[in-house]
Short mmCIF file of C-alpha atoms in Angstrom, two decimals:
data_model
loop_
_atom_site.label_atom_id
_atom_site.label_comp_id
_atom_site.label_asym_id
_atom_site.label_seq_id
_atom_site.Cartn_x
_atom_site.Cartn_y
_atom_site.Cartn_z
CA MET G 1 88.43 -10.97 13.62
CA ILE G 2 86.09 -8.55 12.91
CA GLN G 3 87.00 -4.82 12.11
CA THR G 4 85.00 -2.07 12.87
CA PHE G 5 85.43 1.38 11.27
CA THR G 6 84.34 4.82 12.34
CA GLN G 7 82.73 7.69 9.63
CA LEU G 8 86.27 9.32 10.43
CA ASP G 9 88.46 6.23 9.37
CA LEU G 10 85.97 6.37 6.07
CA ILE G 11 87.15 10.14 5.56
CA ARG G 12 90.81 9.01 5.84
CA PHE G 13 90.32 6.67 3.38
CA ILE G 14 88.92 8.60 0.77
CA TYR G 15 91.38 10.89 1.36
CA ASN G 16 94.44 8.11 1.40
CA GLU G 17 95.37 8.91 4.87
CA THR G 18 95.47 5.73 5.86
CA THR G 19 98.23 2.84 6.14
CA ASN G 20 98.55 0.41 3.43
CA GLU G 21 96.80 -2.08 6.15
CA GLN G 22 94.05 0.09 7.30
CA HIS G 23 93.54 0.63 3.79
CA ARG G 24 92.95 -3.27 2.68
CA ASP G 25 90.89 -3.78 5.93
CA ILE G 26 88.52 -0.85 4.94
CA GLU G 27 88.48 -2.11 1.24
CA LEU G 28 87.29 -5.48 2.69
CA ALA G 29 85.08 -3.76 5.42
CA LEU G 30 83.10 -1.79 2.37
CA LEU G 31 82.80 -4.97 0.14
CA CYS G 32 81.41 -6.74 3.13
CA ASN G 33 78.85 -3.79 4.44
CA ASN G 34 76.31 -2.03 2.14
CA GLU G 35 75.59 0.57 4.47
CA LEU G 36 79.22 1.40 4.88
CA MET G 37 79.63 1.02 0.79
CA GLU G 38 76.71 3.34 0.48
CA GLU G 39 78.32 6.14 2.63
CA TYR G 40 81.08 5.33 0.96
CA LYS G 41 80.20 6.26 -2.47
CA SER G 42 77.95 9.14 -1.27
CA LEU G 43 80.86 10.78 0.65
CA LYS G 44 83.62 10.09 -2.31
CA SER G 45 81.28 11.08 -5.34
CA THR G 46 81.08 14.71 -3.34
CA ALA G 47 84.98 14.82 -2.75
CA ASN G 48 85.31 13.99 -6.39
CA ALA G 49 83.21 16.89 -7.44
CA LEU G 50 85.00 19.29 -5.72
CA ALA G 51 88.31 18.18 -7.88
CA LYS G 52 86.36 19.79 -10.42
CA VAL G 53 86.10 23.14 -8.60
CA SER G 54 88.88 25.19 -9.42
CA TYR G 55 90.12 28.03 -6.93
CA ALA G 56 92.38 30.33 -8.37
CA PRO G 57 92.95 33.85 -9.64
CA SER G 58 91.05 35.10 -12.78
CA ASN G 59 92.69 34.70 -16.03
CA SER G 60 92.91 38.73 -16.52
CA THR G 61 95.26 38.56 -12.92
CA ILE G 62 97.37 36.09 -14.45
CA GLU G 63 98.23 37.89 -17.52
CA LYS G 64 98.66 41.22 -15.32
CA ILE G 65 101.25 39.01 -13.67
CA LEU G 66 102.51 37.48 -16.92
CA ASN G 67 103.28 41.22 -18.59
CA TYR G 68 104.85 42.54 -15.39
CA SER G 69 107.08 39.85 -15.69
CA LYS G 70 107.79 40.68 -19.20
CA SER G 71 107.94 44.29 -18.81
CA THR G 72 111.05 43.94 -16.36
CA ASN G 73 113.14 40.92 -18.22
CA LEU G 74 116.39 43.03 -19.00
CA HIS G 75 117.57 39.84 -21.30
CA THR G 76 114.55 39.82 -23.78
CA THR G 77 115.86 40.46 -27.13
CA HIS G 78 113.19 41.93 -29.90
CA MET R 1 108.30 24.26 -22.37
CA ASN R 2 108.31 20.65 -21.07
CA ASN R 3 107.91 21.32 -17.50
CA ILE R 4 107.24 17.69 -15.80
CA GLU R 5 110.31 17.16 -14.92
CA LEU R 6 111.63 20.63 -13.80
CA SER R 7 112.11 21.54 -10.04
CA ASP R 8 111.16 24.84 -8.74
CA SER R 9 114.48 25.32 -8.05
CA LYS R 10 115.61 24.81 -11.87
CA LEU R 11 112.76 27.13 -13.01
CA VAL R 12 113.80 29.87 -10.48
CA SER R 13 117.50 29.36 -11.87
CA LEU R 14 116.00 29.55 -15.94
CA TYR R 15 113.73 32.76 -15.03
CA ILE R 16 116.82 34.42 -13.49
CA LYS R 17 118.78 33.98 -16.34
CA GLY R 18 115.89 35.49 -18.48
CA ASN R 19 113.59 32.51 -19.81
CA GLU R 20 110.08 34.08 -19.44
CA GLU R 21 108.35 30.49 -20.01
CA SER R 22 110.13 28.95 -16.71
CA PHE R 23 108.03 31.69 -14.58
CA GLU R 24 104.62 31.03 -16.24
CA VAL R 25 105.39 27.25 -15.29
CA LEU R 26 105.62 28.48 -11.29
CA LEU R 27 102.91 30.71 -11.74
CA ASN R 28 100.54 27.96 -12.78
CA ARG R 29 102.03 25.52 -10.20
CA TYR R 30 101.42 27.79 -7.36
CA LYS R 31 98.56 30.20 -7.96
CA SER R 32 95.79 28.38 -6.74
CA LYS R 33 97.58 27.37 -3.68
CA VAL R 34 98.49 31.23 -3.32
CA PHE R 35 95.16 32.47 -4.08
CA THR R 36 93.57 29.89 -1.40
CA ASN R 37 96.49 30.66 1.15
CA ILE R 38 95.18 34.31 0.88
CA TYR R 39 91.48 33.63 0.77
CA LEU R 40 91.64 31.96 4.03
CA ILE R 41 92.89 34.65 5.43
CA VAL R 42 90.95 37.77 3.74
CA LYS R 43 87.89 35.64 3.53
CA ASP R 44 86.98 37.68 0.33
CA THR R 45 87.65 36.82 -3.13
CA TYR R 46 88.00 40.02 -4.94
CA ILE R 47 90.34 40.97 -2.36
CA ALA R 48 92.49 37.75 -2.49
CA GLU R 49 92.64 37.97 -6.25
CA ASP R 50 94.55 41.49 -5.67
CA LEU R 51 96.82 40.30 -2.93
CA THR R 52 97.44 37.13 -5.11
CA GLN R 53 98.52 39.59 -8.02
CA ASP R 54 100.63 41.65 -5.64
CA THR R 55 102.48 38.20 -4.20
CA PHE R 56 103.57 37.42 -7.80
CA ILE R 57 104.67 40.94 -8.32
CA LYS R 58 106.59 41.31 -5.21
CA ALA R 59 108.69 37.65 -6.00
CA ILE R 60 109.36 38.95 -9.54
CA LYS R 61 110.97 41.68 -8.34
CA THR R 62 113.05 39.59 -5.86
CA LEU R 63 113.97 37.45 -8.18
CA ARG R 64 115.15 40.01 -10.66
CA SER R 65 116.81 42.05 -8.32
CA GLY R 66 119.22 38.88 -7.40
CA ARG R 67 118.13 38.77 -3.70
CA TYR R 68 116.48 35.58 -3.72
CA ASN R 69 118.13 33.27 -1.74
CA ASP R 70 115.75 30.73 -0.66
CA GLU R 71 116.74 28.25 -3.64
CA GLY R 72 115.18 24.99 -4.25
CA LYS R 73 112.61 26.48 -1.52
CA PHE R 74 110.23 28.68 -3.86
CA LYS R 75 106.93 27.25 -2.69
CA PRO R 76 107.31 27.86 1.09
CA TRP R 77 108.76 31.27 -0.01
CA VAL R 78 106.04 32.06 -1.93
CA LEU R 79 103.62 31.19 0.41
CA ARG R 80 104.87 33.39 3.12
CA ILE R 81 105.04 36.36 1.12
CA ALA R 82 101.19 35.71 0.30
CA HIS R 83 100.70 35.20 4.01
CA ASN R 84 102.52 38.31 5.12
CA LEU R 85 100.32 40.32 2.49
CA ALA R 86 97.09 38.86 3.83
CA ILE R 87 98.50 39.75 7.48
CA ASP R 88 99.32 43.38 6.14
CA HIS R 89 95.92 43.93 4.92
CA PHE R 90 94.55 43.17 8.11
CA ARG R 91 96.46 45.52 9.67
CA ARG R 92 95.56 48.03 7.15
CA LYS R 93 92.45 47.76 8.04
CA LYS R 94 92.76 48.31 11.18
CA ARG R 95 94.16 51.35 11.04
CA TYR R 96 91.86 52.59 8.54
CA PRO R 97 88.72 51.17 9.44
CA THR R 98 85.57 50.34 7.13
CA ILE R 99 83.35 53.51 6.49
CA VAL R 100 79.97 51.85 6.84
CA MET R 101 77.17 53.89 5.28
CA GLU R 102 73.90 54.63 7.33
CA ASP R 103 71.85 51.52 5.99
CA GLY R 104 74.81 49.27 7.31
CA SER R 105 76.30 48.28 3.64
CA ASN R 106 80.23 49.08 2.99
CA VAL R 107 80.74 52.69 1.79
CA PHE R 108 83.81 50.92 -0.89
CA ASN R 109 81.44 47.92 -1.66
CA THR R 110 80.21 49.61 -5.28
CA LEU R 111 83.31 51.29 -5.81
CA GLU R 112 85.81 48.23 -4.94
CA PHE R 113 83.73 45.72 -6.44
CA SER R 114 82.48 47.61 -9.64
CA GLU R 115 84.79 45.96 -11.98
CA ALA R 116 84.37 42.12 -11.44
CA PRO R 117 86.72 39.94 -13.02
CA TYR R 118 85.37 39.35 -16.51
CA GLU R 119 85.59 35.50 -15.65
CA ASN R 120 84.74 34.54 -12.36
CA PHE R 121 87.48 32.45 -11.37
CA GLN R 122 87.70 30.35 -14.80
CA VAL R 123 84.76 28.54 -13.63
CA GLN R 124 82.51 28.83 -17.06
CA GLU R 125 80.24 25.60 -16.73
CA ASP R 126 77.05 26.34 -14.33
CA THR R 127 77.78 23.13 -12.37
CA LYS R 128 81.30 23.98 -11.27
CA LYS R 129 79.63 28.09 -10.15
CA LYS R 130 76.79 25.92 -8.25
CA LEU R 131 79.45 23.67 -6.69
CA ARG R 132 81.57 27.09 -5.47
CA SER R 133 78.64 28.86 -4.80
CA PHE R 134 77.64 25.67 -2.04
CA ILE R 135 81.15 25.64 -0.96
CA GLU R 136 80.38 29.21 0.05
CA GLU R 137 77.46 28.86 1.86
CA LEU R 138 78.97 26.03 4.06
CA PRO R 139 79.28 26.78 7.95
CA GLU R 140 82.93 28.57 8.17
CA ASN R 141 85.06 25.24 9.70
CA GLN R 142 83.55 23.15 7.18
CA ARG R 143 84.92 25.72 4.39
CA GLU R 144 88.07 26.07 5.75
CA VAL R 145 88.74 22.34 6.27
CA ILE R 146 87.43 22.03 2.39
CA LEU R 147 89.79 24.60 1.01
CA MET R 148 92.76 23.03 3.07
CA ARG R 149 92.40 19.93 2.02
CA HIS R 150 91.16 20.13 -1.64
CA TYR R 151 93.15 23.01 -2.84
CA GLN R 152 95.84 23.98 -0.59
CA GLU R 153 96.65 19.94 -0.54
CA MET R 154 96.94 20.25 3.65
CA SER R 155 96.82 16.99 5.44
CA PHE R 156 94.02 16.70 7.93
CA GLN R 157 97.30 16.31 10.53
CA ASP R 158 98.59 19.74 9.27
CA ILE R 159 94.59 20.92 9.13
CA ALA R 160 94.19 20.27 12.78
CA GLU R 161 97.50 21.90 14.01
CA SER R 162 96.93 25.19 11.72
CA THR R 163 93.17 25.05 12.94
CA ASP R 164 93.88 24.31 16.67
CA VAL R 165 91.50 21.29 16.59
CA SER R 166 92.31 18.03 16.96
CA ILE R 167 92.33 15.65 14.24
CA ASN R 168 88.99 13.88 14.66
CA THR R 169 87.70 17.35 14.83
CA ALA R 170 89.24 18.12 11.63
CA LEU R 171 88.01 14.81 9.99
CA GLY R 172 84.13 15.00 11.24
CA ARG R 173 84.42 18.91 10.02
CA MET R 174 85.46 17.43 6.36
CA ARG R 175 82.51 14.54 6.96
CA TYR R 176 79.55 17.14 7.64
CA ALA R 177 81.16 19.48 4.74
CA LEU R 178 80.79 16.40 2.33
CA ILE R 179 77.26 15.55 3.77
CA ASN R 180 76.13 19.28 3.50
CA LEU R 181 77.82 19.27 -0.02
CA ARG R 182 75.91 15.96 -1.30
CA LYS R 183 72.61 17.20 0.08
CA LYS R 184 72.69 20.91 -1.62
CA MET R 185 73.58 18.63 -4.86
CA LYS R 186 70.83 16.67 -4.77
CA GLN R 187 68.41 19.54 -3.89
CA HIS R 188 69.66 21.27 -7.21
CA LYS R 189 69.54 18.38 -9.12
CA ILE R 190 73.37 18.28 -9.57
CA ALA R 191 74.63 14.99 -11.05
CA TYR R 192 77.43 13.28 -9.43
CA ASP R 193 79.18 9.98 -10.01
CA SER R 194 76.99 6.81 -8.23
CA ASN R 195 79.80 4.29 -9.98
CA ILE R 196 81.93 4.92 -7.22
CA TYR R 197 83.66 1.64 -6.04
CA PRO R 198 87.16 1.15 -3.35
CA THR R 199 90.03 2.08 -4.99
#
């Protein structure tokens, strides 16, 4: 039986939100369909690049929080 | 401290007993989620930075005072503090409307933002900076889904419920976001891994 997949299914696949069965079916479809494979590679590489970007407070903010914590530690022994 | 196996509950317990390192582990574990949670509401990185600091300081005060009774659920607790502070920020802003200059600029822009964090969100490399700026340039609904999925680790179902759209709309927004980012990366000749195969 030939399975068809939407572009949205591909997004689910990239973000591991498919069932094991869907995952296996999409893998097979990718191996048989060059166009789908190209789109997958394009979307996946962009998603991978996003993993390298950090969204976090600056080091100076982290330092301030940790310093505040230390200043309130009644258990600290010097 | 070997923090791989330590649960939030254990870390909280150690911190209350005076172990400073355990709080540092919790902070590193949740700083990104707290920051992104606030940023999604206030949509201003500088304000998000300040409110992230306020969130953790409020958490420290509660933990130190012995009033913390949410043991084992540190993450939803600290995210709730962050959410409430972000909402309070909006309420204050409503009470004290932004003063706008004749040219339309915010009178506080130069004052409030004159001392930018010396490290811009720890992103040192040019490529990472560019990627961040590309994310900022995305349409709001696409940027939102990127932040929620990548930096808050929400599922598409959760994103759909949180933004009041269907799951297919959330998936579609992510697809367009990735396509738009890819275009920008190509335009700016940012390298990407073309050797990706199904996992």
